[in-house]
Amino acid sequence: MSVQNMDTARPLALPLARPAESFRLLWRHTRGQRAFVWLVGIAGLLAAVAGLVAPWMIGWLVDVLLAAGVGGAGGMDQTAAAADAATAAGAAGGPGGNDPATAVWWAAAAVAGAGFVAAACAWAGQAWLARAAEPTVAGLREAVMDRALRIGSARLDGTETGDLVSRVAEDAREVSQAATTVVPLVVQSLFTVVVSAAGLAAVDWRLGLVGLLAVPMYWTTLRWYLPRSGPIYREERAAFGTRASRLLGGITGARTLRAYDAQGPELERIHAASAQARDLSIGVFGFLTRAFSRNNRAEAVVLGAILGAGFLLVSAGYITAGAVTTAALLFHRLFNPIGALVGMFDQVQSAGASLARMAGVVSLPLPERTARLPGGTLELAGVTHIYDDGTPALHDVHLRIGPGEVVAVVGTTGAGKSTLAQIAAGLVAPTSGTARLGGVELVEADPGSLREHITMVSQEVHGFATTVAENLRVARPEADRAALEAALESVGAGWVAHLPQGLDTDVGEGGYRLDPMQLQMLALARVALADPQLVVLDEATAEASSAGARRLDVASSRVLRGRSGLVVAHRLSQAVAADRILVMSAGRIVESGTHEELRAASGYYAELSRAWFGD
């Protein structure tokens, strides 16, 4: 049963980390792989420099061919600047001198060599990036799971399961994909933009100034894009989490839906969540298309300006046609990387939103618990609890359970029984009041010490996808087979011996299918194996059939023998054997006594007893 069992309780959203927190988390997890990060940067820089060779060679060839008269019409005189440039290149020992054929071969060889260098750098960068990215993402995923398992059931159960699953699965996959496919392109594109811009200025400072016209136009696009993109991608990732939660709920609740023929309404809710995610994704695509159109406009305007300025400069004899060709090719070379940066910015933003969601889980504070529990009497004094969303659960509850005493709790749904059980088990810290065992507050107890003394079993028991033996060893990892068999025998789970491989039978997802009664028996056997002082049973037999419930009642009574116990009773027959019975209503204890005392009191319990057992 969820700790928020009131009808008005709403799931709480897991937090999002700020960008600085996300970056610090990412940087912390790159420890040990940072050398590969630097190597990726070096490879990207070399690849960008190699990319300059082709524009320079083509521009040089234009001047050489013009000086040699190749392609001229009727012996048309070439510009003095082109001839001077070609002559200077030959005098300086340029490849092939002024011979067009030789120059073409030299240029082709240079371009091929540069292409080989760029390809080698791209391959090496990809390999190094994988060495850096995969361990980093794996560490992030493990950090999220570690924090999710340690923040406490109250905080975890109060959130949407699909949200957490989405952060561990979809968000981790988004970050991993960005790290292995987007980051290399981003790094390469950034180096290409910087190196090409420097090369354009080196060709001619005037053409470099013309190229600067693109800066305000691109900046305008970013000013329009950035403020709108973040909220859009965050909303898209949140919608993906809601969709995952709906799908997970439909899959896990398929039997219940079929039992009540309620598949239609649930499918409508799933369809609504999927439609919202779909519509947001389409909106993101349209938004990105508008950003591309702005970039295309900037590219067309500035390229035309460079060609126009180049025509005037060539006509005036300041530069050669080859220089203009090189400048135009260098600026044209910026189209793809700048477009890639804008095009991939949505993936970067999406990955950033995913990283913020993962870092938000990791940033959840863990309570500092160092006290050791001595055992003894469990005492709840003035306990009041209100959930984070404002849902009231308990009001000024006082309770003492001495060593060996078993107390049962009954009441209607929403009375606060499960919240009381969670607080007694140390899983939930009360809003006010104290919960102590042997005089030590449970909220201050070391988790290991707490679990040594208190164990809780709820009606929602999970069977892990592993062997029966490993399912039992959750309670005590070092337990040998003899201890496992003794624990099973103590709860009457002799049926385990008749499974295909006995204790070594795989159960759970993809394994032997255990029914609810068998899963609960394994849970009770875990309690026997852990051997705590206090056992909290929160409707631990509610999911079993009538015959199975009787067997579980016997098993739970064996587990409680010689131990203190707090039993949230699903059936009144469970409460009869308790030393004391508490009746709860609206978060308060309204009656307390033995079964006979409460029957004689003619109160609420007496009415329940007559309805259950008859007169």
Coordinates of C-alpha atoms in Angstrom, one line a residue:
M1 CA 0.0 0.0 0.0
S2 CA 1.3 3.4 -0.8
V3 CA 2.1 5.6 2.1
Q4 CA -0.2 8.3 0.6
N5 CA -3.4 6.3 0.9
M6 CA -5.7 9.2 1.1
D7 CA -8.0 9.7 -1.9
T8 CA -6.9 13.3 -2.2
A9 CA -3.2 12.5 -2.3
R10 CA -1.4 13.6 -5.5
P11 CA 2.0 12.3 -6.8
L12 CA 4.8 14.7 -6.0
A13 CA 7.2 15.7 -8.8
L14 CA 10.8 14.9 -8.5
P15 CA 13.0 18.0 -8.6
L16 CA 15.0 19.4 -11.5
A17 CA 18.7 20.4 -10.9
R18 CA 20.0 23.8 -11.9
P19 CA 22.4 24.0 -14.9
A20 CA 25.4 24.6 -12.6
E21 CA 24.5 21.5 -10.5
S22 CA 24.0 19.4 -13.6
F23 CA 27.4 20.4 -14.9
R24 CA 29.1 19.7 -11.6
L25 CA 27.6 16.3 -11.5
L26 CA 28.6 15.6 -15.1
W27 CA 32.2 16.8 -14.5
R28 CA 32.4 14.8 -11.3
H29 CA 31.5 11.6 -13.2
T30 CA 34.1 12.3 -15.9
R31 CA 36.9 11.7 -13.3
G32 CA 39.1 9.0 -14.7
Q33 CA 38.1 9.7 -18.3
R34 CA 39.2 13.4 -18.6
A35 CA 42.3 12.4 -20.6
F36 CA 40.0 11.0 -23.3
V37 CA 38.0 14.3 -23.3
W38 CA 41.2 16.3 -24.1
L39 CA 42.1 13.8 -26.8
V40 CA 38.6 14.3 -28.3
G41 CA 39.2 18.1 -28.4
I42 CA 42.6 17.7 -30.0
A43 CA 41.3 15.3 -32.7
G44 CA 38.4 17.8 -33.4
L45 CA 40.9 20.7 -33.8
L46 CA 43.2 18.7 -36.2
A47 CA 40.1 17.7 -38.3
A48 CA 39.0 21.3 -38.5
V49 CA 42.4 22.5 -39.7
A50 CA 42.6 19.6 -42.2
G51 CA 39.3 20.9 -43.6
L52 CA 40.9 24.2 -44.6
V53 CA 43.1 22.5 -47.2
A54 CA 40.5 22.0 -49.8
P55 CA 39.3 25.6 -50.0
W56 CA 42.9 26.9 -50.1
M57 CA 43.9 24.4 -52.8
I58 CA 40.9 25.3 -55.0
G59 CA 41.5 29.0 -54.7
W60 CA 45.2 28.5 -55.5
L61 CA 44.2 26.4 -58.5
V62 CA 41.9 29.1 -59.8
D63 CA 44.8 31.6 -59.8
V64 CA 47.2 29.1 -61.4
L65 CA 44.7 28.2 -64.1
L66 CA 43.9 31.8 -64.8
A67 CA 47.6 32.7 -65.0
A68 CA 48.1 29.9 -67.4
G69 CA 45.2 30.9 -69.6
V70 CA 43.3 27.7 -69.0
G71 CA 39.6 28.2 -69.6
G72 CA 40.2 31.7 -71.1
A73 CA 38.1 32.8 -74.1
G74 CA 40.1 33.6 -77.2
G75 CA 43.4 34.3 -75.3
M76 CA 41.6 36.7 -73.0
D77 CA 44.1 38.6 -70.9
Q78 CA 44.2 37.5 -67.3
T79 CA 44.3 39.9 -64.4
A80 CA 47.7 41.1 -63.4
A81 CA 46.9 40.1 -59.8
A82 CA 46.3 36.5 -60.8
A83 CA 49.4 36.3 -62.9
D84 CA 51.5 37.9 -60.1
A85 CA 50.0 35.5 -57.6
A86 CA 50.7 32.4 -59.7
T87 CA 54.2 33.6 -60.5
A88 CA 54.9 34.3 -56.9
A89 CA 53.7 30.8 -56.0
G90 CA 56.0 29.2 -58.6
A91 CA 59.0 31.3 -57.5
A92 CA 58.4 30.4 -53.9
G93 CA 58.5 26.7 -54.8
G94 CA 54.8 26.2 -54.8
P95 CA 53.7 22.7 -55.8
G96 CA 54.0 22.3 -59.6
G97 CA 55.0 25.9 -60.2
N98 CA 52.8 27.3 -63.0
D99 CA 52.2 24.0 -64.8
P100 CA 48.4 23.5 -64.6
A101 CA 48.5 19.7 -64.9
T102 CA 51.1 19.3 -62.1
A103 CA 49.3 21.9 -60.0
V104 CA 46.0 19.9 -60.3
W105 CA 47.8 16.7 -59.2
W106 CA 49.4 18.4 -56.3
A107 CA 46.1 19.9 -55.2
A108 CA 44.4 16.6 -55.5
A109 CA 47.1 14.9 -53.4
A110 CA 46.8 17.6 -50.7
V111 CA 43.0 17.4 -50.6
A112 CA 43.2 13.6 -50.4
G113 CA 45.8 13.7 -47.6
A114 CA 43.8 16.2 -45.7
G115 CA 40.7 14.0 -46.1
F116 CA 42.6 11.1 -44.7
V117 CA 43.8 13.1 -41.7
A118 CA 40.2 14.4 -41.1
A119 CA 38.8 10.8 -41.3
A120 CA 41.5 9.4 -39.0
C121 CA 40.8 12.2 -36.5
A122 CA 37.1 11.6 -36.7
W123 CA 37.5 7.9 -36.1
A124 CA 40.0 8.4 -33.2
G125 CA 37.8 11.1 -31.7
Q126 CA 34.7 8.8 -31.8
A127 CA 36.6 6.0 -30.2
W128 CA 38.0 8.2 -27.4
L129 CA 34.6 9.8 -26.9
A130 CA 33.1 6.3 -26.3
R131 CA 35.8 5.6 -23.8
A132 CA 34.9 8.8 -22.0
A133 CA 31.1 8.9 -22.4
E134 CA 29.9 5.4 -21.7
P135 CA 31.5 5.1 -18.2
T136 CA 30.3 8.6 -17.4
V137 CA 26.7 7.9 -18.4
A138 CA 26.8 4.5 -16.6
G139 CA 28.0 6.3 -13.5
L140 CA 25.2 8.8 -13.8
R141 CA 22.6 6.1 -14.1
E142 CA 24.0 4.3 -11.1
A143 CA 24.0 7.5 -9.1
V144 CA 20.3 8.1 -9.9
M145 CA 19.4 4.5 -8.9
D146 CA 21.5 4.7 -5.7
R147 CA 19.8 7.9 -4.6
A148 CA 16.4 6.6 -5.5
L149 CA 16.9 3.6 -3.4
R150 CA 18.3 5.5 -0.4
I151 CA 16.0 8.6 -0.2
G152 CA 13.4 6.6 1.7
S153 CA 10.1 5.1 0.7
A154 CA 8.0 8.1 1.8
R155 CA 9.7 10.4 -0.8
L156 CA 9.9 7.6 -3.4
D157 CA 6.4 6.3 -3.0
G158 CA 5.0 9.8 -3.1
T159 CA 6.2 10.3 -6.7
E160 CA 5.1 8.9 -10.0
T161 CA 6.8 5.6 -10.7
G162 CA 6.9 6.4 -14.4
D163 CA 8.7 9.7 -13.7
L164 CA 11.6 7.9 -12.0
V165 CA 11.7 5.1 -14.6
S166 CA 11.8 7.7 -17.3
R167 CA 14.7 9.4 -15.6
V168 CA 16.7 6.2 -15.3
A169 CA 15.8 4.8 -18.7
E170 CA 14.8 7.5 -21.3
D171 CA 16.7 10.4 -19.8
A172 CA 19.9 8.3 -19.4
R173 CA 19.5 7.1 -23.0
E174 CA 19.1 10.7 -24.2
V175 CA 22.2 11.8 -22.4
S176 CA 24.1 8.7 -23.7
Q177 CA 23.0 9.4 -27.3
A178 CA 24.0 13.0 -26.9
A179 CA 27.4 12.1 -25.6
T180 CA 28.2 9.5 -28.3
T181 CA 26.6 11.2 -31.4
V182 CA 25.8 14.8 -30.7
V183 CA 28.9 15.9 -28.8
P184 CA 31.4 14.8 -31.5
L185 CA 29.4 16.8 -34.1
V186 CA 29.1 19.8 -31.8
V187 CA 32.9 19.7 -31.0
Q188 CA 33.7 19.3 -34.7
S189 CA 31.3 22.0 -35.7
L190 CA 32.6 24.5 -33.2
F191 CA 36.2 23.9 -34.3
T192 CA 35.2 24.2 -37.9
V193 CA 33.4 27.5 -37.3
V194 CA 36.4 29.0 -35.4
V195 CA 39.1 27.7 -37.8
S196 CA 37.1 28.7 -40.9
A197 CA 36.4 32.1 -39.6
A198 CA 40.1 32.6 -38.9
G199 CA 40.9 31.3 -42.4
L200 CA 38.5 33.7 -44.0
A201 CA 40.1 36.7 -42.2
A202 CA 43.5 35.4 -43.3
V203 CA 42.5 35.4 -47.0
D204 CA 41.7 39.1 -46.9
W205 CA 40.8 41.3 -43.9
R206 CA 38.1 43.1 -45.9
L207 CA 36.3 39.9 -46.8
G208 CA 36.7 38.9 -43.2
L209 CA 34.8 42.1 -42.2
V210 CA 32.1 41.3 -44.6
G211 CA 31.8 37.8 -43.1
L212 CA 31.2 39.4 -39.7
L213 CA 27.8 40.5 -41.0
A214 CA 26.7 37.0 -40.2
V215 CA 27.4 37.4 -36.5
P216 CA 24.5 39.7 -35.6
M217 CA 22.1 37.7 -37.8
Y218 CA 23.1 34.4 -36.1
W219 CA 22.9 36.2 -32.8
T220 CA 19.4 37.4 -33.5
T221 CA 18.4 33.8 -34.2
L222 CA 19.9 32.6 -30.9
R223 CA 18.2 35.4 -29.0
W224 CA 14.9 34.2 -30.5
Y225 CA 15.7 30.5 -30.1
L226 CA 17.3 30.2 -26.6
P227 CA 14.6 31.6 -24.3
R228 CA 11.9 29.5 -26.1
S229 CA 13.8 26.3 -26.5
G230 CA 14.4 25.4 -22.8
P231 CA 10.8 25.4 -21.6
I232 CA 9.7 23.6 -24.7
Y233 CA 12.2 20.7 -24.2
R234 CA 11.5 20.5 -20.5
E235 CA 7.8 20.2 -21.2
E236 CA 8.5 17.6 -23.8
R237 CA 10.6 15.5 -21.4
A238 CA 8.0 15.8 -18.7
A239 CA 5.3 14.6 -21.1
F240 CA 7.5 11.6 -22.0
G241 CA 7.7 10.8 -18.2
T242 CA 3.9 11.1 -17.9
R243 CA 3.4 8.8 -20.9
A244 CA 5.8 6.3 -19.4
S245 CA 3.9 6.4 -16.2
R246 CA 0.6 5.8 -18.0
L247 CA 2.0 2.9 -20.0
L248 CA 3.5 1.3 -16.9
G249 CA 0.3 1.6 -15.0
G250 CA -1.7 0.0 -17.8
I251 CA 0.7 -2.9 -18.1
T252 CA 1.0 -3.6 -14.4
G253 CA -2.7 -3.2 -13.9
A254 CA -3.8 -5.2 -17.0
R255 CA -5.4 -8.0 -14.9
T256 CA -7.5 -5.5 -12.9
L257 CA -8.6 -3.7 -16.0
R258 CA -9.7 -6.9 -17.6
A259 CA -11.5 -8.0 -14.5
Y260 CA -13.7 -4.9 -14.6
D261 CA -13.7 -4.5 -18.4
A262 CA -12.1 -1.1 -17.9
Q263 CA -9.6 -1.2 -20.7
G264 CA -11.4 1.5 -22.6
P265 CA -11.0 4.3 -20.1
E266 CA -7.4 3.4 -19.3
L267 CA -6.6 3.3 -23.1
E268 CA -8.1 6.7 -23.4
R269 CA -5.9 8.1 -20.7
I270 CA -2.9 6.4 -22.3
H271 CA -3.9 7.9 -25.6
A272 CA -4.2 11.3 -24.1
A273 CA -0.8 11.2 -22.5
S274 CA 0.7 9.8 -25.8
A275 CA -1.1 12.5 -27.8
Q276 CA 0.3 15.2 -25.6
A277 CA 3.9 13.9 -26.0
R278 CA 3.3 13.5 -29.8
D279 CA 1.9 17.1 -30.2
L280 CA 4.8 18.5 -28.2
S281 CA 7.3 16.7 -30.4
I282 CA 5.7 18.0 -33.5
G283 CA 5.7 21.5 -32.0
V284 CA 9.4 21.1 -31.3
F285 CA 10.1 20.1 -34.9
G286 CA 8.1 23.2 -36.2
F287 CA 10.0 25.4 -33.8
L288 CA 13.3 24.0 -35.0
T289 CA 12.3 24.6 -38.7
R290 CA 11.7 28.3 -38.0
A291 CA 15.2 28.5 -36.5
F292 CA 16.7 26.9 -39.6
S293 CA 14.9 29.3 -41.9
R294 CA 16.5 32.3 -40.0
N295 CA 19.9 30.7 -40.5
N296 CA 19.3 30.1 -44.2
R297 CA 18.4 33.8 -44.6
A298 CA 21.7 34.8 -42.9
E299 CA 23.7 32.5 -45.1
A300 CA 22.2 33.7 -48.4
V301 CA 22.6 37.4 -47.5
V302 CA 26.2 37.2 -46.3
L303 CA 27.4 34.8 -49.1
G304 CA 26.0 37.3 -51.6
A305 CA 27.8 40.1 -49.8
I306 CA 31.1 38.3 -49.9
L307 CA 30.8 37.5 -53.6
G308 CA 29.8 41.2 -54.3
A309 CA 32.7 42.6 -52.3
G310 CA 35.0 40.1 -53.9
F311 CA 34.0 41.2 -57.4
L312 CA 34.7 44.8 -56.5
L313 CA 38.1 44.0 -54.9
V314 CA 39.2 41.8 -57.9
S315 CA 38.1 44.5 -60.3
A316 CA 40.2 47.0 -58.4
G317 CA 43.2 44.7 -58.4
Y318 CA 43.4 44.3 -54.6
I319 CA 43.0 40.5 -54.5
T320 CA 42.8 37.6 -56.9
A321 CA 39.8 35.6 -58.1
G322 CA 41.3 32.6 -56.3
A323 CA 41.3 34.5 -53.0
V324 CA 37.6 35.3 -53.5
T325 CA 37.0 31.7 -54.4
T326 CA 38.7 30.5 -51.2
A327 CA 36.8 33.1 -49.1
A328 CA 33.5 32.0 -50.6
L329 CA 34.2 28.3 -50.1
L330 CA 35.3 29.0 -46.5
F331 CA 32.2 30.9 -45.7
H332 CA 30.1 28.2 -47.5
R333 CA 31.9 25.7 -45.3
L334 CA 30.4 27.4 -42.3
F335 CA 26.8 26.5 -43.5
N336 CA 26.8 22.9 -42.4
P337 CA 28.5 23.3 -39.0
I338 CA 26.4 26.4 -38.0
G339 CA 23.3 24.6 -39.2
A340 CA 24.4 21.5 -37.3
L341 CA 25.0 23.6 -34.1
V342 CA 21.5 25.0 -34.4
G343 CA 20.0 21.7 -35.5
M344 CA 21.6 19.8 -32.7
F345 CA 20.9 22.5 -30.2
D346 CA 17.5 20.9 -29.7
Q347 CA 19.2 17.6 -28.9
V348 CA 21.7 19.4 -26.7
Q349 CA 18.8 21.2 -24.9
S350 CA 16.9 18.0 -24.7
A351 CA 20.0 16.2 -23.3
G352 CA 20.5 19.1 -20.9
A353 CA 16.9 18.7 -19.7
S354 CA 17.4 15.0 -19.3
L355 CA 20.7 15.6 -17.4
A356 CA 18.8 18.1 -15.1
R357 CA 16.2 15.5 -14.4
M358 CA 18.8 12.9 -13.5
A359 CA 20.8 15.4 -11.4
G360 CA 17.6 16.4 -9.7
V361 CA 17.2 12.9 -8.3
V362 CA 20.9 12.8 -7.3
S363 CA 20.5 16.1 -5.6
L364 CA 17.8 14.9 -3.2
P365 CA 19.2 15.2 0.3
L366 CA 19.9 12.1 2.3
P367 CA 19.2 12.3 6.0
E368 CA 22.3 12.0 8.2
R369 CA 21.6 9.0 10.3
T370 CA 24.4 7.7 12.6
A371 CA 22.7 6.6 15.8
R372 CA 22.7 3.0 16.8
L373 CA 19.4 1.5 18.1
P374 CA 19.6 -0.4 21.4
G375 CA 16.3 -2.2 21.0
G376 CA 13.5 -2.1 23.6
T377 CA 10.2 -0.4 23.6
L378 CA 8.8 1.3 20.5
E379 CA 7.2 4.6 21.5
L380 CA 5.3 7.1 19.3
A381 CA 4.6 10.4 21.2
G382 CA 2.4 13.1 19.8
V383 CA 3.0 12.0 16.2
T384 CA 1.3 14.2 13.6
H385 CA 2.0 13.8 9.9
I386 CA 1.1 15.9 6.9
Y387 CA 2.4 15.0 3.5
D388 CA 4.3 17.4 1.3
D389 CA 1.2 18.1 -0.9
G390 CA -0.8 19.1 2.2
T391 CA -2.6 15.8 2.8
P392 CA -3.2 15.2 6.5
A393 CA -2.6 11.7 7.7
L394 CA -2.1 11.5 11.5
H395 CA -3.1 13.7 14.4
D396 CA -1.4 13.5 17.8
V397 CA -1.0 9.8 17.9
H398 CA 0.5 8.1 21.0
L399 CA 1.5 4.5 21.0
R400 CA 3.8 2.1 23.0
I401 CA 4.7 -1.4 22.0
G402 CA 6.7 -3.3 24.5
P403 CA 9.1 -6.2 23.8
G404 CA 7.1 -9.2 22.6
E405 CA 3.9 -7.3 22.4
V406 CA 1.7 -7.5 19.3
V407 CA -0.6 -4.6 18.5
A408 CA -3.2 -4.7 15.7
V409 CA -4.6 -1.7 13.9
V410 CA -8.0 -1.6 12.2
G411 CA -10.0 1.1 10.5
T412 CA -11.5 2.3 7.3
T413 CA -9.5 3.2 4.2
G414 CA -7.8 6.6 4.7
A415 CA -7.8 6.3 8.4
G416 CA -4.0 6.6 8.5
K417 CA -3.1 3.0 9.3
S418 CA -0.4 2.7 6.6
T419 CA 1.2 6.0 7.5
L420 CA 1.3 4.9 11.1
A421 CA 3.0 1.6 10.0
Q422 CA 5.5 3.5 7.9
I423 CA 6.5 5.8 10.8
A424 CA 6.7 2.9 13.2
A425 CA 9.1 1.2 10.7
G426 CA 11.3 4.3 10.4
L427 CA 10.5 4.7 6.8
V428 CA 8.7 8.1 7.2
A429 CA 9.7 10.9 9.5
P430 CA 6.7 12.4 11.3
T431 CA 5.9 16.1 10.7
S432 CA 5.9 16.6 14.4
G433 CA 6.2 14.3 17.4
T434 CA 8.7 11.5 17.9
A435 CA 9.1 7.8 17.1
R436 CA 11.7 6.1 19.3
L437 CA 13.0 2.6 19.9
G438 CA 14.8 2.1 23.2
G439 CA 14.8 5.9 23.6
V440 CA 16.6 6.6 20.2
E441 CA 14.7 8.4 17.5
L442 CA 14.1 6.3 14.4
V443 CA 14.9 9.3 12.1
E444 CA 18.4 9.5 13.6
A445 CA 19.1 5.8 13.4
D446 CA 21.7 4.4 11.0
P447 CA 19.8 2.6 8.2
G448 CA 21.7 -0.7 8.9
S449 CA 20.9 -0.5 12.6
L450 CA 17.3 0.3 11.9
R451 CA 16.8 -2.7 9.6
E452 CA 18.5 -4.9 12.2
H453 CA 15.8 -4.1 14.7
I454 CA 12.7 -3.3 12.5
T455 CA 11.4 -5.1 9.4
M456 CA 8.3 -4.2 7.4
V457 CA 6.2 -6.2 5.0
S458 CA 3.4 -4.6 3.0
Q459 CA 0.8 -6.0 0.7
E460 CA 2.9 -5.0 -2.3
V461 CA 5.6 -7.6 -2.3
H462 CA 8.2 -7.7 -5.1
G463 CA 9.7 -10.8 -6.5
F464 CA 13.1 -10.1 -8.0
A465 CA 14.0 -11.7 -11.3
T466 CA 16.5 -14.2 -9.8
T467 CA 16.5 -17.4 -7.8
V468 CA 14.4 -18.1 -4.8
A469 CA 17.6 -18.2 -2.7
E470 CA 18.7 -14.7 -3.9
N471 CA 15.2 -13.4 -3.2
L472 CA 15.6 -14.5 0.4
R473 CA 19.1 -13.2 0.7
V474 CA 17.8 -9.7 0.2
A475 CA 17.3 -9.8 4.0
R476 CA 20.7 -11.4 4.8
P477 CA 23.1 -11.6 1.9
E478 CA 25.6 -13.9 3.8
A479 CA 22.9 -16.5 4.7
D480 CA 23.8 -20.1 3.8
R481 CA 21.3 -22.7 2.4
A482 CA 20.6 -24.1 5.8
A483 CA 19.5 -20.7 7.1
L484 CA 17.4 -20.2 4.0
E485 CA 15.7 -23.6 4.4
A486 CA 15.1 -22.9 8.1
A487 CA 13.4 -19.6 7.3
L488 CA 11.2 -21.2 4.7
E489 CA 10.2 -24.0 7.1
S490 CA 9.4 -21.5 9.9
V491 CA 6.7 -19.9 7.7
G492 CA 5.4 -23.1 6.3
A493 CA 6.7 -22.6 2.8
G494 CA 7.4 -26.2 2.1
W495 CA 6.2 -25.8 -1.5
V496 CA 9.6 -24.3 -2.4
A497 CA 11.1 -27.7 -2.3
H498 CA 8.7 -28.8 -5.1
L499 CA 9.7 -26.1 -7.5
P500 CA 11.6 -27.2 -10.6
Q501 CA 15.0 -26.4 -9.1
G502 CA 14.0 -25.8 -5.5
L503 CA 15.9 -22.8 -4.0
D504 CA 17.7 -22.4 -7.3
T505 CA 14.5 -21.9 -9.3
D506 CA 14.4 -18.6 -11.2
V507 CA 11.3 -16.6 -10.4
G508 CA 10.0 -13.1 -11.3
E509 CA 10.1 -11.7 -14.8
G510 CA 10.8 -14.5 -17.3
G511 CA 11.0 -17.1 -14.6
Y512 CA 8.7 -19.4 -12.6
R513 CA 5.5 -17.5 -11.9
L514 CA 4.7 -17.3 -8.2
D515 CA 1.2 -16.4 -7.0
P516 CA 0.5 -13.6 -4.5
M517 CA 0.3 -16.0 -1.6
Q518 CA 3.7 -17.5 -2.5
L519 CA 5.3 -14.1 -2.9
Q520 CA 4.0 -13.0 0.5
M521 CA 5.4 -16.2 2.1
L522 CA 8.8 -15.4 0.6
A523 CA 8.5 -11.9 2.2
L524 CA 7.6 -13.4 5.6
A525 CA 10.5 -15.9 5.2
R526 CA 12.8 -12.8 4.6
V527 CA 11.6 -11.5 8.0
A528 CA 12.4 -14.8 9.7
L529 CA 15.8 -14.7 8.1
A530 CA 16.5 -11.1 9.1
D531 CA 15.4 -11.9 12.7
P532 CA 14.4 -8.4 13.8
Q533 CA 13.0 -7.3 17.2
L534 CA 10.0 -5.6 15.7
V535 CA 7.9 -6.7 12.7
V536 CA 5.5 -4.3 11.0
L537 CA 2.9 -6.0 8.8
D538 CA 0.9 -3.6 6.6
E539 CA -2.0 -5.7 5.3
A540 CA 0.6 -8.3 4.4
T541 CA -2.1 -11.0 3.6
A542 CA -4.5 -8.8 1.7
E543 CA -3.7 -10.0 -1.8
A544 CA -4.1 -13.7 -1.1
S545 CA -7.2 -15.8 -1.8
S546 CA -9.2 -17.0 1.1
A547 CA -7.4 -20.3 1.4
G548 CA -4.0 -18.6 0.9
A549 CA -5.0 -15.9 3.5
R550 CA -5.4 -18.6 6.1
R551 CA -2.0 -20.0 5.4
L552 CA -0.5 -16.5 5.5
D553 CA -2.2 -15.8 8.8
V554 CA -0.5 -18.9 10.2
A555 CA 2.8 -17.8 8.7
S556 CA 2.6 -14.3 10.0
S557 CA 1.7 -15.5 13.5
R558 CA 4.8 -17.7 13.4
V559 CA 6.9 -14.8 12.3
L560 CA 5.5 -12.6 15.2
R561 CA 6.2 -15.3 17.8
G562 CA 8.7 -14.0 20.3
R563 CA 8.9 -10.6 18.6
S564 CA 7.1 -7.2 18.9
G565 CA 4.6 -6.5 16.2
L566 CA 2.5 -3.9 14.6
V567 CA -0.1 -5.5 12.4
V568 CA -2.3 -3.4 10.0
A569 CA -5.2 -5.9 9.8
H570 CA -7.0 -6.4 6.5
R571 CA -9.3 -8.9 8.1
L572 CA -10.7 -8.7 11.6
S573 CA -9.6 -12.3 12.2
Q574 CA -6.0 -11.1 12.2
A575 CA -6.7 -8.7 15.1
V576 CA -8.2 -11.2 17.4
A577 CA -4.9 -12.8 18.4
A578 CA -3.2 -9.5 19.1
D579 CA -2.4 -8.4 22.6
R580 CA -4.0 -5.1 21.9
I581 CA -6.2 -3.6 19.1
L582 CA -6.2 0.0 18.0
V583 CA -9.1 1.5 16.0
M584 CA -8.2 4.4 13.8
S585 CA -10.4 7.0 12.2
A586 CA -9.4 10.2 10.4
G587 CA -5.8 9.9 11.5
R588 CA -6.6 9.4 15.2
I589 CA -6.7 6.4 17.6
V590 CA -10.3 6.4 18.7
E591 CA -10.4 3.0 20.5
S592 CA -7.8 0.8 22.2
G593 CA -8.1 -2.5 24.0
T594 CA -8.2 -6.3 23.7
H595 CA -10.7 -8.0 21.4
E596 CA -13.1 -8.8 24.3
E597 CA -12.8 -5.3 25.8
L598 CA -13.6 -3.6 22.6
R599 CA -16.5 -5.9 21.9
A600 CA -17.9 -5.1 25.3
A601 CA -17.5 -1.4 24.8
S602 CA -20.2 -1.3 22.1
G603 CA -18.2 1.1 19.9
Y604 CA -17.0 1.0 16.3
Y605 CA -15.0 -2.1 16.8
A606 CA -18.0 -3.9 18.3
E607 CA -20.0 -3.1 15.2
L608 CA -17.2 -4.4 13.0
S609 CA -16.9 -7.5 15.1
R610 CA -20.6 -8.3 15.0
A611 CA -20.6 -7.8 11.2
W612 CA -17.5 -10.0 10.8
F613 CA -18.1 -12.8 13.3
G614 CA -21.9 -12.5 13.8
D615 CA -23.6 -12.3 17.2

